[in-house]
Amino acid sequence: MLYHLLYPLSDTISYFNVFRYITFRTAYATVTALLITFLLAPMVISWLRKLKMGQTVRSDGPQTHLGKAGTPTMGGILILFALCGSVLLWADLSNRYVWVLLVATVGYGVIGLVDDYLKVVRKNPQGLKARYKLGWQVVVGLVIALVLYYNPADPYATKLSIPFFKRWLIELSWFYIPFAVLVIVGSSNAVNLTDGVDGLAIGLVGIAAAANAVLVYIGGHAKMAEYLKVLYIPGTGELTVFCGALVGASLGFLWYNANPAEVFMGDVGSLSLGAALGTLAVITKHEMILVVVGGIFVIEAMSVILQVGSFKLRGKRIFSMAPIHHHFELKGWAEPKVIVRFWIVGIILALIGLSTLKLR
Ligand code: 57M
């Protein structure tokens, strides 16, 4: 909004010319999201506590988690408010990719909110039935995929780029649609599964958002994309502002979600943030890099798939408990140790993901 209000005045007030620069607006989107979270968190947490939006903790989980019962959840409402508020303030709202990303994020947030509401308010431990939850995720993912598929402005709309292989572009044609839905639904659920110990998911989302800010800025910058032989998709550079706001909102929420957590994000947070990362990857054609940059999310989801598969096929577990963060908890690692070590691996994977820009 500020871009539309102030940049046109740059003829008379030359300082306002700075609003033209994505880097300037990204920096301030980051700070704005952080400040909104800091300002509103105490009020939101006490509001959730008053409304008794406390987490119920399953007895079959790590015993160390039983003390977490009653922690206010659905804090993802605050993350979405800070993220979307900052993007609406600082992004170029005439950019269609900004709206696609906002719709995906809020759309999945609504699904998560209904699930949280049924679990926390209606005391229905199952929440939204799995088939309805997945069904709505596919519906929202399909809308996003179709909008991107029928996008004349994107020369690579249906192509898949492979890291390290500059020239390789696999034409997916109509198959791009189910592929895009799979990426968005997959990343949403991967973040959801990862959100099982204090600060782990939000910290990793912040790391992935920071790495994506670099990738997205370069992919939307003609000269830099040409130099690095990265796909140049006109207009996607504006999503750097979204990434900045996501970093700010993540850092702000982490302040309160850090161990011992004062608030959990709930499915409203985990589903929406995962969908945001997945949609970002699909828009910028960095789906394969997302697998590296968001590698911990992939490992967490894979640990569940392998655990359930092994149990069903062999009747034996591979891990003490899945997702894999619980396995290390049961191995005796203190919760903070699990979280920080997973963050360290997440940062290393993000750097490897960024290195693919040069190593193509
Ligand atoms: C999402 N939710 C946390 C919180 C957060 C198929 C199976 C793998 C599903 C999976 C599952 O239920 N996943 C749901 C994980 C829950 O966190 C809430 O959920 C929101 C995110 N969606 O925002 O509101 C618990 O996680 C802990 N937590 C923190 N700090 C945080 O910042 O400590 C969350 C955020 C919270 C709190 O204790 O209550 C969750 O774990 O449910 N199931 C599991 O993950 C379970 N694993 C399991 O059953 N493994 C089996 C099979 C099925 C693979 C096995 O290994 O044999 C574990 N989770 C629980 N109990 N709660 C272990 C058992």
Short mmCIF file of C-alpha atoms and ligand atoms in Angstrom, two decimals:
data_model
loop_
_atom_site.label_atom_id
_atom_site.label_comp_id
_atom_site.label_asym_id
_atom_site.label_seq_id
_atom_site.Cartn_x
_atom_site.Cartn_y
_atom_site.Cartn_z
CA MET A 1 0.00 0.00 0.00
CA LEU A 2 2.78 2.41 0.93
CA TYR A 3 4.39 1.66 -2.45
CA HIS A 4 1.24 2.90 -4.22
CA LEU A 5 0.75 5.88 -1.93
CA LEU A 6 4.29 7.22 -1.67
CA TYR A 7 6.28 6.16 -4.72
CA PRO A 8 4.14 8.31 -7.09
CA LEU A 9 5.09 11.33 -4.94
CA SER A 10 8.79 10.77 -5.62
CA ASP A 11 8.71 13.44 -8.33
CA THR A 12 8.06 16.07 -5.70
CA ILE A 13 9.64 14.39 -2.66
CA SER A 14 12.71 12.63 -4.05
CA TYR A 15 13.23 10.54 -0.89
CA PHE A 16 10.13 8.54 -1.79
CA ASN A 17 11.99 7.13 -4.76
CA VAL A 18 13.36 4.61 -2.29
CA PHE A 19 9.96 2.86 -2.24
CA ARG A 20 10.73 1.59 -5.72
CA TYR A 21 13.42 -0.73 -4.37
CA ILE A 22 12.41 -4.26 -3.36
CA THR A 23 15.38 -4.46 -0.98
CA PHE A 24 14.21 -1.38 0.92
CA ARG A 25 10.63 -2.61 1.20
CA THR A 26 11.79 -6.11 2.18
CA ALA A 27 13.90 -4.76 5.03
CA TYR A 28 11.00 -2.70 6.37
CA ALA A 29 8.52 -5.55 5.84
CA THR A 30 10.78 -7.69 8.05
CA VAL A 31 10.93 -5.07 10.80
CA THR A 32 7.20 -4.31 10.53
CA ALA A 33 6.20 -7.99 10.91
CA LEU A 34 8.58 -8.36 13.85
CA LEU A 35 7.19 -5.27 15.60
CA ILE A 36 3.55 -6.27 15.00
CA THR A 37 4.27 -9.68 16.56
CA PHE A 38 6.11 -8.18 19.54
CA LEU A 39 3.37 -5.60 20.15
CA LEU A 40 0.41 -8.00 19.85
CA ALA A 41 1.82 -11.27 21.27
CA PRO A 42 1.32 -10.51 25.00
CA MET A 43 -2.28 -9.46 24.36
CA VAL A 44 -3.00 -12.43 22.04
CA ILE A 45 -1.44 -14.94 24.45
CA SER A 46 -3.48 -13.65 27.39
CA TRP A 47 -6.58 -13.58 25.15
CA LEU A 48 -6.00 -17.24 24.15
CA ARG A 49 -5.42 -18.12 27.80
CA LYS A 50 -8.63 -16.36 28.91
CA LEU A 51 -10.56 -18.21 26.20
CA LYS A 52 -8.98 -21.43 27.51
CA MET A 53 -7.49 -22.17 24.06
CA GLY A 54 -5.08 -24.50 25.81
CA GLN A 55 -3.31 -27.41 24.15
CA THR A 56 -4.36 -30.88 25.14
CA VAL A 57 -1.34 -33.17 25.18
CA ARG A 58 -1.63 -36.84 24.18
CA SER A 59 -0.55 -39.29 26.86
CA ASP A 60 1.23 -41.52 24.33
CA GLY A 61 3.79 -38.86 23.50
CA PRO A 62 7.08 -38.19 25.26
CA GLN A 63 6.35 -37.91 28.97
CA THR A 64 8.28 -34.65 29.05
CA HIS A 65 5.45 -33.11 27.04
CA LEU A 66 2.74 -33.75 29.60
CA GLY A 67 3.67 -30.56 31.42
CA LYS A 68 2.79 -28.61 28.29
CA ALA A 69 -0.92 -29.24 28.65
CA GLY A 70 -2.86 -25.98 28.73
CA THR A 71 -0.24 -24.00 26.78
CA PRO A 72 -2.23 -21.54 24.67
CA THR A 73 -2.34 -22.67 21.04
CA MET A 74 -3.63 -21.15 17.76
CA GLY A 75 -0.88 -18.54 18.03
CA GLY A 76 -0.63 -18.88 14.26
CA ILE A 77 -3.41 -16.28 14.10
CA LEU A 78 -0.83 -13.77 15.31
CA ILE A 79 1.78 -14.94 12.78
CA LEU A 80 -0.69 -14.58 9.90
CA PHE A 81 -1.82 -11.15 11.09
CA ALA A 82 1.78 -9.87 11.29
CA LEU A 83 2.78 -11.52 7.99
CA CYS A 84 -0.22 -10.41 5.93
CA GLY A 85 -0.36 -6.96 7.55
CA SER A 86 3.27 -6.30 6.70
CA VAL A 87 2.92 -7.62 3.14
CA LEU A 88 -0.18 -5.47 2.52
CA LEU A 89 1.73 -2.47 3.84
CA TRP A 90 5.00 -2.89 1.93
CA ALA A 91 4.40 -5.02 -1.18
CA ASP A 92 3.36 -3.87 -4.65
CA LEU A 93 -0.29 -4.96 -4.48
CA SER A 94 -0.67 -4.83 -8.25
CA ASN A 95 1.59 -7.91 -8.41
CA ARG A 96 -0.51 -11.05 -9.00
CA TYR A 97 2.04 -13.37 -7.39
CA VAL A 98 1.69 -11.50 -4.09
CA TRP A 99 -2.05 -12.20 -4.09
CA VAL A 100 -1.59 -15.85 -5.10
CA LEU A 101 0.78 -16.34 -2.18
CA LEU A 102 -1.50 -14.50 0.28
CA VAL A 103 -4.54 -16.54 -0.83
CA ALA A 104 -2.62 -19.82 -0.42
CA THR A 105 -1.34 -18.81 3.03
CA VAL A 106 -4.67 -17.57 4.37
CA GLY A 107 -6.59 -20.40 2.69
CA TYR A 108 -4.56 -23.05 4.50
CA GLY A 109 -4.71 -20.94 7.65
CA VAL A 110 -8.52 -21.18 7.59
CA ILE A 111 -8.32 -24.98 7.25
CA GLY A 112 -5.96 -25.09 10.23
CA LEU A 113 -8.14 -22.69 12.21
CA VAL A 114 -11.21 -24.94 11.79
CA ASP A 115 -9.13 -27.95 12.86
CA ASP A 116 -7.78 -26.12 15.90
CA TYR A 117 -11.23 -24.80 16.81
CA LEU A 118 -12.75 -28.29 16.76
CA LYS A 119 -9.85 -29.69 18.81
CA VAL A 120 -9.43 -26.88 21.34
CA VAL A 121 -12.87 -25.29 21.68
CA ARG A 122 -15.19 -28.19 20.85
CA LYS A 123 -12.78 -30.57 22.68
CA ASN A 124 -12.94 -32.96 19.72
CA PRO A 125 -9.45 -34.60 19.84
CA GLN A 126 -9.67 -35.65 16.21
CA GLY A 127 -10.34 -32.11 14.99
CA LEU A 128 -11.30 -31.85 11.33
CA LYS A 129 -11.71 -35.37 9.90
CA ALA A 130 -8.51 -36.32 8.03
CA ARG A 131 -10.33 -36.73 4.72
CA TYR A 132 -11.95 -33.29 4.98
CA LYS A 133 -8.66 -31.68 6.10
CA LEU A 134 -6.74 -33.23 3.19
CA GLY A 135 -9.64 -32.63 0.82
CA TRP A 136 -9.74 -28.90 1.50
CA GLN A 137 -5.94 -28.70 1.25
CA VAL A 138 -6.17 -30.27 -2.21
CA VAL A 139 -8.99 -27.89 -3.22
CA VAL A 140 -7.02 -24.76 -2.20
CA GLY A 141 -3.87 -26.24 -3.77
CA LEU A 142 -5.77 -26.94 -6.99
CA VAL A 143 -7.04 -23.35 -7.21
CA ILE A 144 -3.48 -22.05 -6.80
CA ALA A 145 -2.08 -24.57 -9.32
CA LEU A 146 -4.70 -23.67 -11.94
CA VAL A 147 -4.13 -19.93 -11.52
CA LEU A 148 -0.40 -20.48 -12.00
CA TYR A 149 -0.90 -22.96 -14.87
CA TYR A 150 -3.02 -20.52 -16.85
CA ASN A 151 -0.50 -17.71 -16.36
CA PRO A 152 0.57 -16.21 -19.69
CA ALA A 153 3.09 -13.95 -17.94
CA ASP A 154 5.21 -16.92 -16.85
CA PRO A 155 7.21 -18.46 -19.72
CA TYR A 156 8.11 -21.44 -17.52
CA ALA A 157 4.66 -22.03 -16.04
CA THR A 158 4.65 -25.78 -16.66
CA LYS A 159 8.36 -26.48 -16.53
CA LEU A 160 10.37 -28.12 -13.75
CA SER A 161 13.92 -26.90 -13.17
CA ILE A 162 16.52 -29.21 -11.67
CA PRO A 163 19.28 -27.81 -9.40
CA PHE A 164 22.85 -28.11 -10.78
CA PHE A 165 21.58 -28.75 -14.31
CA LYS A 166 21.35 -25.31 -15.86
CA ARG A 167 19.87 -26.23 -19.17
CA TRP A 168 17.52 -28.95 -17.99
CA LEU A 169 13.88 -27.87 -17.98
CA ILE A 170 11.40 -30.71 -17.86
CA GLU A 171 8.13 -29.85 -19.57
CA LEU A 172 5.38 -31.20 -17.30
CA SER A 173 2.50 -29.84 -19.39
CA TRP A 174 -0.85 -30.57 -17.63
CA PHE A 175 0.96 -32.83 -15.13
CA TYR A 176 2.28 -29.59 -13.61
CA ILE A 177 -1.13 -29.16 -11.96
CA PRO A 178 -1.11 -32.30 -9.75
CA PHE A 179 2.65 -31.79 -9.21
CA ALA A 180 2.08 -28.26 -7.88
CA VAL A 181 -0.77 -29.50 -5.64
CA LEU A 182 1.53 -32.22 -4.29
CA VAL A 183 4.28 -29.68 -3.47
CA ILE A 184 1.88 -27.32 -1.67
CA VAL A 185 -0.04 -30.02 0.25
CA GLY A 186 3.20 -31.90 1.02
CA SER A 187 5.06 -28.89 2.39
CA SER A 188 2.02 -27.83 4.43
CA ASN A 189 1.79 -31.22 6.14
CA ALA A 190 5.56 -31.53 6.53
CA VAL A 191 5.67 -28.29 8.54
CA ASN A 192 2.63 -29.48 10.49
CA LEU A 193 4.38 -32.70 11.51
CA THR A 194 7.57 -30.78 12.38
CA ASP A 195 5.72 -28.53 14.82
CA GLY A 196 6.06 -30.95 17.73
CA VAL A 197 8.73 -29.32 19.93
CA ASP A 198 9.14 -25.71 21.07
CA GLY A 199 10.31 -23.34 18.35
CA LEU A 200 11.46 -26.02 15.92
CA ALA A 201 8.97 -25.37 13.13
CA ILE A 202 8.94 -21.57 13.37
CA GLY A 203 12.72 -21.41 13.53
CA LEU A 204 13.06 -23.57 10.43
CA VAL A 205 10.38 -21.53 8.62
CA GLY A 206 12.40 -18.39 9.37
CA ILE A 207 15.57 -20.02 8.02
CA ALA A 208 13.77 -21.22 4.85
CA ALA A 209 12.18 -17.78 4.38
CA ALA A 210 15.57 -16.08 4.64
CA ALA A 211 17.10 -18.44 2.08
CA ASN A 212 14.07 -18.01 -0.20
CA ALA A 213 14.42 -14.23 0.04
CA VAL A 214 17.82 -14.54 -1.67
CA LEU A 215 16.60 -17.09 -4.24
CA VAL A 216 13.44 -15.13 -5.04
CA TYR A 217 15.21 -11.78 -5.33
CA ILE A 218 17.73 -13.21 -7.81
CA GLY A 219 15.04 -15.09 -9.76
CA GLY A 220 13.11 -11.86 -10.20
CA HIS A 221 16.14 -9.76 -11.15
CA ALA A 222 16.86 -10.06 -14.89
CA LYS A 223 20.60 -9.27 -14.82
CA MET A 224 21.41 -11.37 -11.72
CA ALA A 225 19.32 -14.27 -13.00
CA GLU A 226 21.12 -14.12 -16.33
CA TYR A 227 24.54 -14.03 -14.66
CA LEU A 228 23.72 -16.98 -12.39
CA LYS A 229 21.80 -18.75 -15.15
CA VAL A 230 18.73 -18.89 -12.88
CA LEU A 231 15.24 -18.94 -14.38
CA TYR A 232 14.10 -15.32 -14.69
CA ILE A 233 10.37 -15.08 -14.03
CA PRO A 234 9.24 -11.46 -14.41
CA GLY A 235 7.35 -10.16 -11.38
CA THR A 236 8.41 -12.85 -8.89
CA GLY A 237 11.06 -10.57 -7.37
CA GLU A 238 8.26 -8.80 -5.47
CA LEU A 239 7.82 -11.97 -3.38
CA THR A 240 11.09 -11.05 -1.65
CA VAL A 241 8.95 -8.65 0.40
CA PHE A 242 6.75 -11.60 1.47
CA CYS A 243 9.86 -13.58 2.45
CA GLY A 244 11.11 -10.65 4.53
CA ALA A 245 7.77 -10.34 6.32
CA LEU A 246 7.82 -14.11 6.94
CA VAL A 247 11.31 -13.86 8.49
CA GLY A 248 10.12 -11.02 10.74
CA ALA A 249 6.93 -12.78 11.82
CA SER A 250 8.88 -16.01 12.46
CA LEU A 251 11.49 -14.29 14.64
CA GLY A 252 8.76 -12.45 16.52
CA PHE A 253 6.75 -15.60 17.19
CA LEU A 254 9.90 -17.54 18.10
CA TRP A 255 10.45 -15.06 20.93
CA TYR A 256 7.35 -16.52 22.62
CA ASN A 257 7.46 -20.06 21.20
CA ALA A 258 11.03 -20.68 22.34
CA ASN A 259 11.43 -23.35 25.03
CA PRO A 260 9.60 -23.29 27.39
CA ALA A 261 6.90 -22.16 24.96
CA GLU A 262 4.33 -19.61 26.11
CA VAL A 263 2.25 -20.29 23.01
CA PHE A 264 1.97 -22.86 20.20
CA MET A 265 1.15 -21.87 16.63
CA GLY A 266 -1.51 -24.52 16.14
CA ASP A 267 -2.54 -25.94 12.76
CA VAL A 268 -3.59 -22.43 11.75
CA GLY A 269 0.11 -21.60 11.82
CA SER A 270 1.79 -24.81 10.68
CA LEU A 271 -0.51 -25.54 7.73
CA SER A 272 -0.43 -21.94 6.46
CA LEU A 273 3.33 -21.48 6.78
CA GLY A 274 4.00 -24.79 5.07
CA ALA A 275 1.63 -23.87 2.25
CA ALA A 276 3.37 -20.49 1.92
CA LEU A 277 6.76 -22.17 1.46
CA GLY A 278 5.34 -24.69 -1.00
CA THR A 279 3.51 -22.06 -3.06
CA LEU A 280 6.62 -19.86 -3.09
CA ALA A 281 8.64 -22.77 -4.47
CA VAL A 282 6.04 -23.49 -7.16
CA ILE A 283 5.78 -19.83 -8.27
CA THR A 284 9.57 -19.37 -8.46
CA LYS A 285 10.24 -22.85 -9.93
CA HIS A 286 12.43 -23.75 -6.96
CA GLU A 287 10.51 -26.88 -6.02
CA MET A 288 13.63 -29.01 -6.00
CA ILE A 289 15.61 -26.44 -4.04
CA LEU A 290 12.79 -26.36 -1.46
CA VAL A 291 13.50 -30.04 -0.81
CA VAL A 292 17.06 -29.03 0.18
CA VAL A 293 16.35 -25.67 1.88
CA GLY A 294 13.39 -27.24 3.73
CA GLY A 295 15.30 -30.47 4.21
CA ILE A 296 14.39 -30.91 7.89
CA PHE A 297 10.70 -30.72 6.99
CA VAL A 298 11.30 -33.46 4.41
CA ILE A 299 13.25 -35.60 6.92
CA GLU A 300 10.48 -35.20 9.52
CA ALA A 301 7.76 -36.22 7.05
CA MET A 302 9.87 -39.11 5.71
CA SER A 303 10.45 -40.36 9.27
CA VAL A 304 6.68 -40.68 9.73
CA ILE A 305 6.17 -42.38 6.37
CA LEU A 306 8.99 -44.85 7.07
CA GLN A 307 7.79 -45.48 10.64
CA VAL A 308 4.17 -46.13 9.64
CA GLY A 309 5.26 -48.17 6.61
CA SER A 310 7.64 -50.30 8.63
CA PHE A 311 5.08 -50.86 11.36
CA LYS A 312 2.44 -51.90 8.86
CA LEU A 313 4.73 -54.10 6.77
CA ARG A 314 7.03 -55.57 9.44
CA GLY A 315 5.18 -54.86 12.67
CA LYS A 316 8.34 -53.13 13.87
CA ARG A 317 9.24 -49.46 14.37
CA ILE A 318 12.38 -47.91 12.85
CA PHE A 319 12.49 -44.98 15.26
CA SER A 320 11.66 -44.96 18.97
CA MET A 321 8.92 -42.53 17.94
CA ALA A 322 8.12 -40.50 14.85
CA PRO A 323 8.43 -37.71 13.81
CA ILE A 324 12.16 -37.95 14.30
CA HIS A 325 12.38 -35.09 16.82
CA HIS A 326 10.56 -37.35 19.30
CA HIS A 327 13.06 -40.15 18.56
CA PHE A 328 15.92 -37.99 19.81
CA GLU A 329 13.86 -36.85 22.80
CA LEU A 330 13.35 -40.49 23.75
CA LYS A 331 17.08 -41.09 23.24
CA GLY A 332 17.62 -38.65 26.09
CA TRP A 333 18.35 -35.41 24.25
CA ALA A 334 16.85 -32.47 26.13
CA GLU A 335 14.21 -30.62 24.09
CA PRO A 336 16.36 -27.47 23.57
CA LYS A 337 19.22 -29.64 22.34
CA VAL A 338 16.95 -31.34 19.77
CA ILE A 339 15.67 -27.97 18.58
CA VAL A 340 19.01 -26.18 18.25
CA ARG A 341 20.70 -29.14 16.57
CA PHE A 342 17.82 -29.38 14.05
CA TRP A 343 18.15 -25.64 13.41
CA ILE A 344 21.89 -26.06 12.79
CA VAL A 345 21.22 -28.77 10.21
CA GLY A 346 18.47 -26.57 8.76
CA ILE A 347 20.91 -23.67 8.31
CA ILE A 348 23.49 -25.96 6.67
CA LEU A 349 20.83 -27.31 4.26
CA ALA A 350 19.69 -23.75 3.47
CA LEU A 351 23.27 -22.80 2.61
CA ILE A 352 23.60 -25.88 0.40
CA GLY A 353 20.34 -24.91 -1.30
CA LEU A 354 21.69 -21.41 -1.93
CA SER A 355 24.94 -22.85 -3.26
CA THR A 356 23.00 -24.47 -6.11
CA LEU A 357 22.68 -20.97 -7.55
CA LYS A 358 26.39 -20.94 -8.27
CA LEU A 359 26.99 -24.64 -8.77
CA ARG A 360 24.67 -24.94 -11.73
C1 57M B 1 1.03 -32.25 14.36
N1 57M B 1 1.24 -31.80 16.65
C2 57M B 1 1.97 -31.99 17.87
C3 57M B 1 0.52 -27.66 18.63
C4 57M B 1 1.18 -27.27 17.34
C5 57M B 1 0.60 -39.79 11.83
C6 57M B 1 1.26 -39.11 13.01
C7 57M B 1 2.73 -38.96 12.77
C8 57M B 1 0.59 -37.74 13.25
C9 57M B 1 1.31 -36.95 14.30
C10 57M B 1 0.45 -35.76 14.69
O1 57M B 1 -0.44 -35.88 15.47
N2 57M B 1 0.83 -34.63 14.11
C11 57M B 1 0.07 -33.41 14.37
C12 57M B 1 1.93 -32.34 15.51
C13 57M B 1 1.34 -31.18 19.02
O2 57M B 1 1.44 -29.80 18.63
C14 57M B 1 0.22 -29.13 18.39
O3 57M B 1 -0.08 -29.26 16.98
C15 57M B 1 0.27 -28.00 16.35
C16 57M B 1 0.96 -28.25 15.04
N3 57M B 1 0.06 -28.92 14.16
O4 57M B 1 1.16 -25.88 17.11
O5 57M B 1 -0.67 -26.92 18.80
C17 57M B 1 2.19 -31.40 20.27
O6 57M B 1 3.55 -31.06 19.95
C18 57M B 1 4.14 -30.43 21.09
N4 57M B 1 4.59 -29.08 20.71
C19 57M B 1 5.57 -28.48 21.48
N5 57M B 1 6.01 -27.24 21.16
C20 57M B 1 5.51 -26.56 20.06
O7 57M B 1 5.98 -25.41 19.80
O8 57M B 1 6.03 -29.09 22.47
C21 57M B 1 4.08 -28.43 19.61
C22 57M B 1 4.53 -27.18 19.26
C23 57M B 1 1.79 -30.50 21.41
C24 57M B 1 3.08 -30.40 22.19
O9 57M B 1 3.22 -31.56 22.99
O10 57M B 1 0.74 -31.11 22.13
C25 57M B 1 1.94 -33.48 18.21
O11 57M B 1 3.03 -34.04 18.40
O12 57M B 1 0.84 -34.02 18.22
N6 57M B 1 1.53 -37.75 15.47
C26 57M B 1 2.58 -37.51 16.17
O13 57M B 1 3.39 -36.66 15.90
C27 57M B 1 2.79 -38.50 17.30
N7 57M B 1 3.60 -39.59 16.74
C28 57M B 1 3.15 -40.85 16.60
O14 57M B 1 2.03 -41.15 16.91
N8 57M B 1 4.05 -41.71 16.08
C29 57M B 1 3.71 -43.12 15.85
C30 57M B 1 3.28 -43.36 14.41
C31 57M B 1 1.91 -42.76 14.14
C32 57M B 1 4.25 -42.71 13.46
C33 57M B 1 4.96 -43.93 16.09
O15 57M B 1 6.05 -43.34 16.11
O16 57M B 1 4.84 -45.15 16.16
C34 57M B 1 3.56 -37.83 18.39
N9 57M B 1 2.81 -36.73 18.89
C35 57M B 1 2.05 -36.86 20.02
N10 57M B 1 2.01 -37.95 20.70
N11 57M B 1 1.37 -35.77 20.45
C36 57M B 1 3.88 -38.83 19.44
C37 57M B 1 2.67 -39.16 20.26
#
